[in-house]
Amino acid sequence: MLHRRTLLAVASLLPLPGIAQSVRARTLRFMPQAAPAVLDPILNPTTIATTHGFCVFDTLYGCDAQLRPRPQMAAGHEVSADGLAWTIRLREGLRFHDGAAVTAQDCIASLQRWAVRDGFGQVLARAVAEWQAPEDRVVVIRLHRPFPALLDALAKPAASPAFIMPARIATTPPDRPIGVEGMVGSGPWRFLPGEFVQGSRAAYARNPDYVPRDEPAEAAAGGKRVHFERLELVWIPDGGTAAAALQTGEIDWIEYPLPDLVPVLARDRNLRTQVYDPNGFLGFLRFNHLHPPFNDVAVRRAIRDVLVQADYMSAVALPDDWRECHAVFPCGLPGVKEFPPAPRGEAAMERARAALRDAGYRGERIVLVNPTDFPAVTMQGRVTADLMRRLGANIELVESDWATTIARRANKAPPAQGGWNLHNTNFPAAAIANPAVSPIIRGHGEAAWFGWPTDAASEAAVQRWIAAPDPAAQAAAMAALQEAAWQSVPFAPTGLFRLRTAFRADLTGVLQGPNPFLWNLRRG
């Protein structure tokens, strides 16, 4: 049975007569990995919110394909000899969509709001003595202590990048979402609030006043040149319907087609597929550390050491597009340590059952929240539910759309009062590549990412890594952090996988990276 939203989405894609076909030729239609819902990219650190954010807003610095920070809104910067003052000068001609010039005051207000919500931003904020705007196009960040990773913070590529917005909007309290009327940035696309349908579609117009950088586009860095007049993010809940729309040309690009449909799409001469992000995605099972039974580290270790990564990965990726990854950072990246996996099998299952009993678990309901409309997460959650049932747990699989899932994920209440115990998800490798950018490695309690782990050893190592004066000290801190986190188990890795994206063959300029970048694209 087709749901109402599916029918609306399909109806909106039906062939259009006459002049509408001309409009269609100038329109880019993109189907994201999840429905557009909460658009505030600072409050909502999901990929779909970040995708929207990169369309509407810009950043002072952006990461290239090698995750190196490059100037974006910034013309450049200077650092004082003692490392305590960073002076950043804005490029000329930067304007918001409402016509107002971008000023240093806008940048400071935006960074201050971001720094309250984002883990890396919180660390930076503790090092900041004063934010200054001596001139309209000059931002000065004065520090209590040297912060060598400052540009890495400003160029953070995913999970709440430091987007710049007008000060009047950026002063919105960090715990209150900015509404559709506040989606005013200086990015290459201008948001059309009157056409937004939550959970279904979002529309944008090309920003004619955007001045791209001269460098070629590369991930989130370089020149963000837009060659379409209009962009539509169209959500089609059914993966088969979405694939059919791509084949008929009713949409141009699907971020994540269902893995079992990728071979079919690859054989269509009118379509192209490519690896979405060569660095891949780390899947993981997140524990809620605030409530039993996963507030017990022995239980978390037992679950980590019993889950079979192949079960998870075969459910979300093609056979050649995944590998096991027993680590707390994405395997294959510099400095990442892989730990020897514990033997799986019935003995491991018995150890996990014993750990649950020893923790005092007596059949209480365990709530696993899981989205129904995010295939790369949906199937992993169902694998976890099956595992917990085989362990004898009283598992309640609470499935809903992605927006509802992330809303419940933010609830710290006990599971019986609307909270949760378990949640599967994944992050692009770039978003969790090192201790500074990864929100899931942090152990600072109720200020931490959803799940709220507390681990003093991990936190100390994160701080040492960020403040490291040289590569040797940074490597030592990275090693200590991985040992501490493997012992404290903030999450259980389920494997490293690459996803394929699919688009029309006449669409050129598709960039690779941790997010879909909706510029540099041409038709034909």
Short mmCIF file of C-alpha atoms in Angstrom, two decimals:
data_model
loop_
_atom_site.label_atom_id
_atom_site.label_comp_id
_atom_site.label_asym_id
_atom_site.label_seq_id
_atom_site.Cartn_x
_atom_site.Cartn_y
_atom_site.Cartn_z
CA MET A 1 0.00 0.00 0.00
CA LEU A 2 1.35 3.43 -0.92
CA HIS A 3 1.34 5.98 1.87
CA ARG A 4 0.03 9.49 1.28
CA ARG A 5 3.52 11.00 1.18
CA THR A 6 4.61 8.43 -1.39
CA LEU A 7 1.64 9.29 -3.59
CA LEU A 8 2.34 13.01 -3.26
CA ALA A 9 5.99 12.52 -4.14
CA VAL A 10 5.21 10.35 -7.16
CA ALA A 11 2.48 12.72 -8.36
CA SER A 12 4.91 15.63 -8.16
CA LEU A 13 7.28 13.78 -10.48
CA LEU A 14 4.84 13.05 -13.29
CA PRO A 15 5.91 14.34 -16.73
CA LEU A 16 4.99 17.97 -17.26
CA PRO A 17 3.80 19.53 -20.51
CA GLY A 18 5.21 22.39 -22.54
CA ILE A 19 6.93 25.16 -20.68
CA ALA A 20 7.19 23.09 -17.49
CA GLN A 21 9.57 20.73 -19.30
CA SER A 22 11.87 23.71 -19.93
CA VAL A 23 11.80 24.49 -16.21
CA ARG A 24 12.55 20.83 -15.54
CA ALA A 25 15.70 21.04 -17.69
CA ARG A 26 16.98 23.84 -15.43
CA THR A 27 16.03 21.99 -12.23
CA LEU A 28 18.19 19.52 -10.32
CA ARG A 29 16.12 16.92 -8.46
CA PHE A 30 17.96 15.08 -5.73
CA MET A 31 16.68 12.37 -3.40
CA PRO A 32 18.57 12.48 -0.09
CA GLN A 33 19.22 9.60 2.27
CA ALA A 34 16.44 10.71 4.62
CA ALA A 35 13.45 13.04 4.57
CA PRO A 36 14.11 16.75 5.17
CA ALA A 37 12.66 17.49 8.59
CA VAL A 38 14.48 19.61 11.22
CA LEU A 39 16.53 21.95 9.02
CA ASP A 40 18.65 23.69 11.66
CA PRO A 41 22.08 22.15 10.91
CA ILE A 42 23.53 23.21 14.26
CA LEU A 43 20.75 21.73 16.37
CA ASN A 44 20.37 18.65 14.15
CA PRO A 45 23.75 16.99 13.36
CA THR A 46 22.38 14.58 10.73
CA THR A 47 23.61 14.21 7.17
CA ILE A 48 20.37 15.49 5.64
CA ALA A 49 20.52 18.65 7.78
CA THR A 50 24.19 19.09 6.86
CA THR A 51 23.36 18.63 3.16
CA HIS A 52 20.74 21.35 3.46
CA GLY A 53 23.18 23.46 5.46
CA PHE A 54 25.88 23.35 2.79
CA CYS A 55 23.34 24.53 0.21
CA VAL A 56 22.14 27.54 2.21
CA PHE A 57 25.10 28.50 4.37
CA ASP A 58 28.84 28.76 3.92
CA THR A 59 31.80 28.22 6.24
CA LEU A 60 34.93 30.22 6.96
CA TYR A 61 37.04 27.22 6.02
CA GLY A 62 36.19 23.97 4.20
CA CYS A 63 37.84 20.57 4.06
CA ASP A 64 39.24 19.25 0.78
CA ALA A 65 39.24 15.57 -0.22
CA GLN A 66 42.20 14.90 2.09
CA LEU A 67 40.36 16.56 5.01
CA ARG A 68 42.75 19.53 4.97
CA PRO A 69 41.20 22.91 5.92
CA ARG A 70 41.13 25.45 3.07
CA PRO A 71 39.89 29.07 3.12
CA GLN A 72 36.27 29.39 2.02
CA MET A 73 34.56 32.57 3.21
CA ALA A 74 37.94 33.56 4.61
CA ALA A 75 40.45 35.29 2.40
CA GLY A 76 43.17 34.04 4.74
CA HIS A 77 44.48 34.33 8.28
CA GLU A 78 47.45 35.27 10.42
CA VAL A 79 48.57 33.72 13.72
CA SER A 80 50.52 35.62 16.36
CA ALA A 81 53.99 34.40 17.31
CA ASP A 82 52.73 33.04 20.63
CA GLY A 83 49.80 31.24 18.94
CA LEU A 84 47.26 33.10 21.08
CA ALA A 85 45.68 35.36 18.45
CA TRP A 86 44.18 34.26 15.13
CA THR A 87 43.17 37.03 12.73
CA ILE A 88 40.83 35.97 9.91
CA ARG A 89 39.94 38.36 7.09
CA LEU A 90 36.73 37.76 5.12
CA ARG A 91 36.62 37.75 1.32
CA GLU A 92 35.13 40.75 -0.41
CA GLY A 93 31.58 40.62 -1.77
CA LEU A 94 30.08 38.18 0.73
CA ARG A 95 26.34 38.79 1.09
CA PHE A 96 23.48 36.99 2.76
CA HIS A 97 20.40 36.03 0.76
CA ASP A 98 18.53 39.03 2.18
CA GLY A 99 21.13 41.34 0.63
CA ALA A 100 22.97 42.25 3.84
CA ALA A 101 26.76 42.13 3.81
CA VAL A 102 28.39 39.35 5.84
CA THR A 103 30.26 40.89 8.77
CA ALA A 104 32.65 39.71 11.42
CA GLN A 105 29.85 40.15 13.97
CA ASP A 106 27.74 37.62 12.04
CA CYS A 107 30.64 35.17 12.06
CA ILE A 108 31.23 35.53 15.79
CA ALA A 109 27.54 35.07 16.68
CA SER A 110 27.38 31.98 14.43
CA LEU A 111 30.54 30.44 15.90
CA GLN A 112 29.34 31.07 19.45
CA ARG A 113 26.03 29.28 18.82
CA TRP A 114 27.78 26.40 17.05
CA ALA A 115 30.32 26.08 19.89
CA VAL A 116 27.56 25.45 22.43
CA ARG A 117 26.16 22.47 20.49
CA ASP A 118 29.18 20.87 18.79
CA GLY A 119 31.73 18.77 20.69
CA PHE A 120 34.73 20.21 18.84
CA GLY A 121 33.23 23.67 19.22
CA GLN A 122 32.89 23.16 22.98
CA VAL A 123 36.59 22.33 23.24
CA LEU A 124 37.49 25.38 21.16
CA ALA A 125 35.24 27.66 23.21
CA ARG A 126 37.04 26.68 26.43
CA ALA A 127 40.29 27.88 24.86
CA VAL A 128 38.83 31.20 23.66
CA ALA A 129 39.50 34.26 25.81
CA GLU A 130 37.67 36.69 23.54
CA TRP A 131 35.96 36.91 20.15
CA GLN A 132 36.66 40.28 18.54
CA ALA A 133 35.50 42.16 15.44
CA PRO A 134 37.87 45.14 15.09
CA GLU A 135 36.61 45.71 11.53
CA ASP A 136 33.55 44.56 9.61
CA ARG A 137 35.59 42.01 7.64
CA VAL A 138 38.06 40.98 10.35
CA VAL A 139 37.50 38.30 13.01
CA VAL A 140 40.06 37.99 15.81
CA ILE A 141 39.99 34.95 18.06
CA ARG A 142 42.09 35.46 21.18
CA LEU A 143 42.96 32.33 23.15
CA HIS A 144 43.90 31.42 26.71
CA ARG A 145 46.30 28.81 25.33
CA PRO A 146 47.50 27.76 21.88
CA PHE A 147 44.94 25.78 19.90
CA PRO A 148 46.73 24.34 16.84
CA ALA A 149 43.56 22.60 15.61
CA LEU A 150 41.55 25.82 15.29
CA LEU A 151 41.23 25.66 11.49
CA ASP A 152 40.21 21.99 11.71
CA ALA A 153 37.35 23.11 13.95
CA LEU A 154 36.20 25.84 11.57
CA ALA A 155 36.42 23.44 8.59
CA LYS A 156 34.65 20.53 10.30
CA PRO A 157 33.04 18.72 7.30
CA ALA A 158 30.10 16.88 8.84
CA ALA A 159 27.90 16.47 11.92
CA SER A 160 27.36 20.21 12.56
CA PRO A 161 29.88 22.17 10.49
CA ALA A 162 30.47 25.74 11.65
CA PHE A 163 27.98 27.38 9.28
CA ILE A 164 27.80 31.18 9.18
CA MET A 165 24.42 32.91 9.35
CA PRO A 166 23.22 36.44 10.11
CA ALA A 167 23.74 37.48 13.73
CA ARG A 168 20.01 38.15 14.17
CA ILE A 169 19.41 34.45 13.42
CA ALA A 170 22.53 33.07 15.11
CA THR A 171 21.44 34.58 18.42
CA THR A 172 18.58 32.05 18.52
CA PRO A 173 19.11 30.02 21.74
CA PRO A 174 21.19 26.93 20.91
CA ASP A 175 18.54 24.59 22.32
CA ARG A 176 15.77 26.09 20.15
CA PRO A 177 15.55 25.14 16.46
CA ILE A 178 15.77 27.84 13.83
CA GLY A 179 12.60 27.70 11.73
CA VAL A 180 12.23 27.80 7.97
CA GLU A 181 12.10 31.62 7.96
CA GLY A 182 15.58 31.63 9.48
CA MET A 183 17.19 29.61 6.70
CA VAL A 184 19.04 32.68 5.41
CA GLY A 185 22.69 32.18 4.59
CA SER A 186 25.28 33.27 2.06
CA GLY A 187 25.66 29.91 0.32
CA PRO A 188 25.22 29.00 -3.36
CA TRP A 189 21.52 28.12 -2.98
CA ARG A 190 18.70 30.26 -1.58
CA PHE A 191 16.10 28.33 0.44
CA LEU A 192 12.43 28.74 -0.58
CA PRO A 193 10.49 28.50 2.71
CA GLY A 194 7.07 28.67 1.04
CA GLU A 195 7.73 25.41 -0.81
CA PHE A 196 9.02 23.40 2.15
CA VAL A 197 6.94 20.34 3.06
CA GLN A 198 8.39 18.72 6.18
CA GLY A 199 9.19 15.09 5.60
CA SER A 200 8.61 15.37 1.86
CA ARG A 201 10.48 18.09 -0.04
CA ALA A 202 12.59 21.21 0.09
CA ALA A 203 13.24 23.67 -2.76
CA TYR A 204 16.00 26.17 -3.48
CA ALA A 205 16.82 28.82 -6.09
CA ARG A 206 20.30 29.56 -7.37
CA ASN A 207 21.87 32.43 -5.49
CA PRO A 208 22.81 34.89 -8.27
CA ASP A 209 24.93 36.97 -5.87
CA TYR A 210 27.15 34.11 -4.73
CA VAL A 211 30.82 34.68 -5.57
CA PRO A 212 32.58 31.31 -5.77
CA ARG A 213 36.26 30.89 -5.07
CA ASP A 214 38.60 30.56 -8.03
CA GLU A 215 39.91 27.11 -7.09
CA PRO A 216 38.29 23.96 -8.53
CA ALA A 217 35.60 22.39 -6.35
CA GLU A 218 36.91 19.62 -4.11
CA ALA A 219 34.67 18.17 -1.40
CA ALA A 220 33.58 21.13 0.78
CA ALA A 221 36.40 23.37 -0.47
CA GLY A 222 37.01 25.37 -3.64
CA GLY A 223 34.62 27.08 -6.01
CA LYS A 224 30.96 26.23 -5.38
CA ARG A 225 29.59 26.92 -8.87
CA VAL A 226 25.90 26.29 -9.49
CA HIS A 227 24.75 25.62 -13.08
CA PHE A 228 21.05 24.94 -12.38
CA GLU A 229 18.42 27.56 -11.64
CA ARG A 230 16.52 25.42 -9.15
CA LEU A 231 17.20 22.56 -6.75
CA GLU A 232 14.61 20.23 -5.25
CA LEU A 233 15.23 17.72 -2.47
CA VAL A 234 12.51 15.13 -3.05
CA TRP A 235 11.87 12.36 -0.54
CA ILE A 236 10.31 9.12 -1.84
CA PRO A 237 9.87 6.64 1.03
CA ASP A 238 9.85 3.50 -1.10
CA GLY A 239 13.28 2.60 -2.49
CA GLY A 240 11.86 0.79 -5.50
CA THR A 241 9.71 3.77 -6.44
CA ALA A 242 12.74 6.04 -6.10
CA ALA A 243 14.84 3.81 -8.36
CA ALA A 244 12.08 3.78 -10.97
CA ALA A 245 11.90 7.58 -10.85
CA LEU A 246 15.63 7.74 -11.47
CA GLN A 247 15.38 5.38 -14.43
CA THR A 248 12.64 7.44 -16.07
CA GLY A 249 14.50 10.71 -15.48
CA GLU A 250 11.95 12.12 -13.05
CA ILE A 251 14.76 12.60 -10.53
CA ASP A 252 18.42 13.14 -11.33
CA TRP A 253 20.27 11.67 -8.39
CA ILE A 254 19.64 9.25 -5.50
CA GLU A 255 22.06 9.63 -2.61
CA TYR A 256 21.71 6.00 -1.43
CA PRO A 257 19.81 3.59 -3.66
CA LEU A 258 18.96 0.30 -1.96
CA PRO A 259 22.06 -1.94 -2.18
CA ASP A 260 20.20 -4.78 -3.91
CA LEU A 261 19.04 -2.34 -6.62
CA VAL A 262 22.51 -0.93 -7.35
CA PRO A 263 23.46 -3.72 -9.81
CA VAL A 264 20.22 -3.14 -11.71
CA LEU A 265 20.85 0.60 -11.91
CA ALA A 266 24.48 0.04 -12.93
CA ARG A 267 23.34 -1.94 -15.96
CA ASP A 268 21.14 0.90 -17.20
CA ARG A 269 23.09 2.83 -19.86
CA ASN A 270 21.22 6.01 -18.92
CA LEU A 271 22.56 5.90 -15.36
CA ARG A 272 25.89 6.01 -13.57
CA THR A 273 26.90 4.71 -10.16
CA GLN A 274 30.00 5.58 -8.16
CA VAL A 275 31.33 5.16 -4.64
CA TYR A 276 29.74 7.86 -2.53
CA ASP A 277 32.73 8.44 -0.24
CA PRO A 278 35.98 6.46 -0.72
CA ASN A 279 36.72 6.69 3.03
CA GLY A 280 33.47 4.87 3.77
CA PHE A 281 31.13 4.88 6.74
CA LEU A 282 31.58 3.34 10.17
CA GLY A 283 28.45 1.58 11.37
CA PHE A 284 27.96 1.26 15.11
CA LEU A 285 25.57 0.34 17.88
CA ARG A 286 25.21 3.17 20.36
CA PHE A 287 24.44 2.39 23.98
CA ASN A 288 22.53 4.66 26.34
CA HIS A 289 24.96 4.96 29.25
CA LEU A 290 22.47 6.67 31.54
CA HIS A 291 20.18 3.68 32.17
CA PRO A 292 20.47 -0.05 32.89
CA PRO A 293 21.62 -2.43 31.62
CA PHE A 294 24.06 -0.60 29.32
CA ASN A 295 25.33 1.70 32.05
CA ASP A 296 27.38 -1.39 33.00
CA VAL A 297 30.63 -1.54 31.02
CA ALA A 298 30.75 -5.33 31.29
CA VAL A 299 27.46 -5.55 29.40
CA ARG A 300 28.66 -3.14 26.72
CA ARG A 301 31.86 -5.15 26.24
CA ALA A 302 29.93 -8.41 26.03
CA ILE A 303 27.57 -7.06 23.38
CA ARG A 304 30.46 -5.62 21.38
CA ASP A 305 32.27 -8.96 21.53
CA VAL A 306 29.28 -11.05 20.47
CA LEU A 307 27.89 -9.11 17.52
CA VAL A 308 28.92 -10.45 14.11
CA GLN A 309 29.90 -7.60 11.83
CA ALA A 310 29.28 -9.65 8.70
CA ASP A 311 25.59 -9.90 9.68
CA TYR A 312 25.34 -6.12 9.77
CA MET A 313 27.42 -5.35 6.72
CA SER A 314 25.79 -7.89 4.42
CA ALA A 315 22.47 -6.22 5.21
CA VAL A 316 23.54 -2.75 4.03
CA ALA A 317 26.35 -3.04 1.47
CA LEU A 318 27.42 -5.03 -1.58
CA PRO A 319 29.88 -7.90 -0.93
CA ASP A 320 32.96 -5.97 -2.13
CA ASP A 321 32.01 -2.74 -0.38
CA TRP A 322 32.56 -3.58 3.29
CA ARG A 323 35.14 -4.89 5.73
CA GLU A 324 35.26 -5.72 9.40
CA CYS A 325 36.54 -2.88 11.56
CA HIS A 326 37.22 -3.56 15.22
CA ALA A 327 38.28 -0.04 16.17
CA VAL A 328 36.94 3.20 17.60
CA PHE A 329 37.92 5.23 14.53
CA PRO A 330 37.37 4.29 10.88
CA CYS A 331 39.86 1.62 9.86
CA GLY A 332 42.45 2.58 7.28
CA LEU A 333 42.81 6.20 8.39
CA PRO A 334 46.16 7.42 9.77
CA GLY A 335 46.89 6.39 13.34
CA VAL A 336 43.89 4.07 13.72
CA LYS A 337 44.45 0.93 15.78
CA GLU A 338 42.47 -2.22 15.06
CA PHE A 339 41.92 -4.47 18.07
CA PRO A 340 41.90 -8.29 17.86
CA PRO A 341 38.27 -9.39 17.65
CA ALA A 342 37.01 -11.69 20.38
CA PRO A 343 35.97 -15.18 19.27
CA ARG A 344 32.31 -15.27 18.27
CA GLY A 345 29.93 -18.19 18.61
CA GLU A 346 27.84 -19.83 21.31
CA ALA A 347 30.48 -19.32 24.01
CA ALA A 348 30.38 -15.59 23.34
CA MET A 349 26.58 -15.68 23.46
CA GLU A 350 26.73 -17.33 26.88
CA ARG A 351 29.20 -14.69 28.12
CA ALA A 352 26.81 -11.95 26.99
CA ARG A 353 23.85 -13.62 28.72
CA ALA A 354 25.93 -13.95 31.89
CA ALA A 355 26.97 -10.28 31.72
CA LEU A 356 23.32 -9.25 31.51
CA ARG A 357 22.44 -11.43 34.52
CA ASP A 358 25.41 -10.15 36.53
CA ALA A 359 24.34 -6.58 35.81
CA GLY A 360 20.98 -7.33 37.40
CA TYR A 361 18.99 -7.62 34.20
CA ARG A 362 15.82 -9.63 34.86
CA GLY A 363 13.86 -9.30 31.66
CA GLU A 364 13.05 -5.60 31.80
CA ARG A 365 12.04 -4.06 28.51
CA ILE A 366 14.98 -2.85 26.37
CA VAL A 367 14.01 -0.17 23.85
CA LEU A 368 15.80 -0.07 20.50
CA VAL A 369 14.88 2.99 18.41
CA ASN A 370 15.20 2.50 14.67
CA PRO A 371 14.19 4.45 11.54
CA THR A 372 12.08 2.79 8.85
CA ASP A 373 13.13 5.22 6.10
CA PHE A 374 16.93 5.07 6.27
CA PRO A 375 18.01 1.74 4.73
CA ALA A 376 21.68 1.90 5.81
CA VAL A 377 20.47 2.19 9.43
CA THR A 378 17.15 0.35 9.30
CA MET A 379 18.61 -3.05 8.52
CA GLN A 380 21.36 -2.74 11.13
CA GLY A 381 18.79 -2.00 13.81
CA ARG A 382 16.86 -5.10 12.87
CA VAL A 383 20.02 -7.22 13.08
CA THR A 384 20.55 -5.86 16.60
CA ALA A 385 16.97 -6.66 17.57
CA ASP A 386 17.43 -10.24 16.42
CA LEU A 387 20.72 -10.55 18.33
CA MET A 388 19.18 -9.25 21.56
CA ARG A 389 16.25 -11.66 21.25
CA ARG A 390 18.68 -14.55 20.86
CA LEU A 391 20.38 -13.36 24.02
CA GLY A 392 17.06 -13.65 25.82
CA ALA A 393 16.46 -9.92 26.18
CA ASN A 394 12.98 -8.45 26.23
CA ILE A 395 13.63 -6.21 23.25
CA GLU A 396 11.13 -3.66 22.00
CA LEU A 397 11.94 -2.50 18.49
CA VAL A 398 10.44 1.00 18.19
CA GLU A 399 10.44 1.91 14.51
CA SER A 400 9.39 5.26 13.06
CA ASP A 401 10.52 7.75 10.45
CA TRP A 402 14.00 9.25 10.81
CA ALA A 403 12.77 12.58 12.18
CA THR A 404 10.84 10.84 14.96
CA THR A 405 13.77 8.53 15.71
CA ILE A 406 16.25 11.37 16.16
CA ALA A 407 13.76 13.26 18.31
CA ARG A 408 13.43 10.29 20.67
CA ARG A 409 17.20 9.69 20.53
CA ALA A 410 17.65 13.10 22.18
CA ASN A 411 15.45 12.10 25.14
CA LYS A 412 17.50 11.36 28.28
CA ALA A 413 14.52 10.01 30.23
CA PRO A 414 14.33 6.33 31.20
CA PRO A 415 13.09 4.08 28.38
CA ALA A 416 9.73 3.60 30.08
CA GLN A 417 9.26 7.38 30.02
CA GLY A 418 10.02 7.97 26.36
CA GLY A 419 13.76 7.35 26.35
CA TRP A 420 15.72 4.47 24.83
CA ASN A 421 18.48 1.91 25.39
CA LEU A 422 19.99 1.10 21.98
CA HIS A 423 20.31 2.81 18.61
CA ASN A 424 22.13 1.79 15.43
CA THR A 425 23.49 4.41 13.07
CA ASN A 426 26.59 5.28 11.03
CA PHE A 427 28.91 8.19 10.38
CA PRO A 428 30.97 9.07 7.32
CA ALA A 429 34.64 8.45 8.10
CA ALA A 430 35.48 12.13 7.64
CA ALA A 431 33.04 13.08 10.39
CA ILE A 432 34.79 10.87 12.96
CA ALA A 433 38.33 10.79 11.54
CA ASN A 434 40.15 12.08 14.61
CA PRO A 435 39.55 12.94 18.29
CA ALA A 436 38.64 16.55 17.54
CA VAL A 437 35.86 16.00 15.03
CA SER A 438 34.39 12.72 16.31
CA PRO A 439 31.38 13.29 18.58
CA ILE A 440 30.96 9.59 19.34
CA ILE A 441 34.37 9.18 21.01
CA ARG A 442 33.76 11.86 23.63
CA GLY A 443 33.12 10.84 27.23
CA HIS A 444 31.93 14.05 28.86
CA GLY A 445 28.68 12.74 30.32
CA GLU A 446 25.41 14.51 29.73
CA ALA A 447 27.09 17.02 27.41
CA ALA A 448 28.26 14.17 25.15
CA TRP A 449 26.63 12.94 21.95
CA PHE A 450 23.39 10.94 22.28
CA GLY A 451 24.07 8.02 24.62
CA TRP A 452 25.96 10.35 26.99
CA PRO A 453 28.99 8.23 28.02
CA THR A 454 31.28 9.33 30.85
CA ASP A 455 34.95 8.38 30.66
CA ALA A 456 37.61 10.61 32.20
CA ALA A 457 40.51 8.77 30.55
CA SER A 458 39.07 9.26 27.06
CA GLU A 459 38.32 12.92 27.70
CA ALA A 460 41.84 13.57 28.97
CA ALA A 461 43.31 11.95 25.87
CA VAL A 462 41.06 14.03 23.60
CA GLN A 463 42.28 17.21 25.27
CA ARG A 464 45.93 16.12 24.95
CA TRP A 465 45.44 15.36 21.24
CA ILE A 466 43.91 18.76 20.53
CA ALA A 467 46.60 20.64 22.46
CA ALA A 468 49.52 18.49 21.24
CA PRO A 469 52.50 20.71 20.34
CA ASP A 470 54.01 18.25 17.85
CA PRO A 471 53.14 15.08 15.85
CA ALA A 472 54.79 12.77 18.40
CA ALA A 473 52.66 14.09 21.26
CA GLN A 474 49.57 13.90 19.08
CA ALA A 475 50.28 10.27 18.14
CA ALA A 476 50.76 9.34 21.80
CA ALA A 477 47.45 10.95 22.73
CA MET A 478 45.70 9.20 19.83
CA ALA A 479 47.03 5.82 20.98
CA ALA A 480 46.00 6.43 24.60
CA LEU A 481 42.51 7.51 23.53
CA GLN A 482 41.92 4.39 21.48
CA GLU A 483 42.99 2.11 24.35
CA ALA A 484 40.76 3.97 26.80
CA ALA A 485 37.74 4.03 24.51
CA TRP A 486 38.07 0.35 23.60
CA GLN A 487 37.89 -0.43 27.31
CA SER A 488 35.01 1.95 28.13
CA VAL A 489 32.96 1.02 25.00
CA PRO A 490 31.05 4.19 24.13
CA PHE A 491 29.71 2.21 21.15
CA ALA A 492 30.16 -1.13 19.41
CA PRO A 493 31.44 -0.95 15.81
CA THR A 494 29.44 -2.98 13.29
CA GLY A 495 31.81 -2.60 10.32
CA LEU A 496 33.19 -0.18 7.74
CA PHE A 497 31.26 0.06 4.49
CA ARG A 498 31.12 2.05 1.30
CA LEU A 499 27.85 3.05 -0.29
CA ARG A 500 27.09 3.61 -3.96
CA THR A 501 25.32 6.67 -5.21
CA ALA A 502 23.38 6.68 -8.50
CA PHE A 503 22.61 9.48 -10.93
CA ARG A 504 21.58 10.16 -14.51
CA ALA A 505 24.38 9.64 -17.04
CA ASP A 506 23.99 13.19 -18.35
CA LEU A 507 24.69 14.65 -14.90
CA THR A 508 28.39 15.52 -14.63
CA GLY A 509 30.52 16.90 -11.83
CA VAL A 510 29.30 14.68 -8.96
CA LEU A 511 31.83 15.17 -6.14
CA GLN A 512 32.85 12.55 -3.59
CA GLY A 513 32.94 13.22 0.13
CA PRO A 514 31.21 12.73 3.48
CA ASN A 515 28.11 14.63 2.30
CA PRO A 516 26.43 15.16 -1.06
CA PHE A 517 27.71 18.47 -2.43
CA LEU A 518 25.04 20.05 -4.61
CA TRP A 519 27.21 22.30 -6.75
CA ASN A 520 29.73 21.72 -9.58
CA LEU A 521 26.94 19.86 -11.43
CA ARG A 522 25.90 20.21 -15.06
CA ARG A 523 23.43 18.43 -17.28
CA GLY A 524 24.92 17.13 -20.53
#
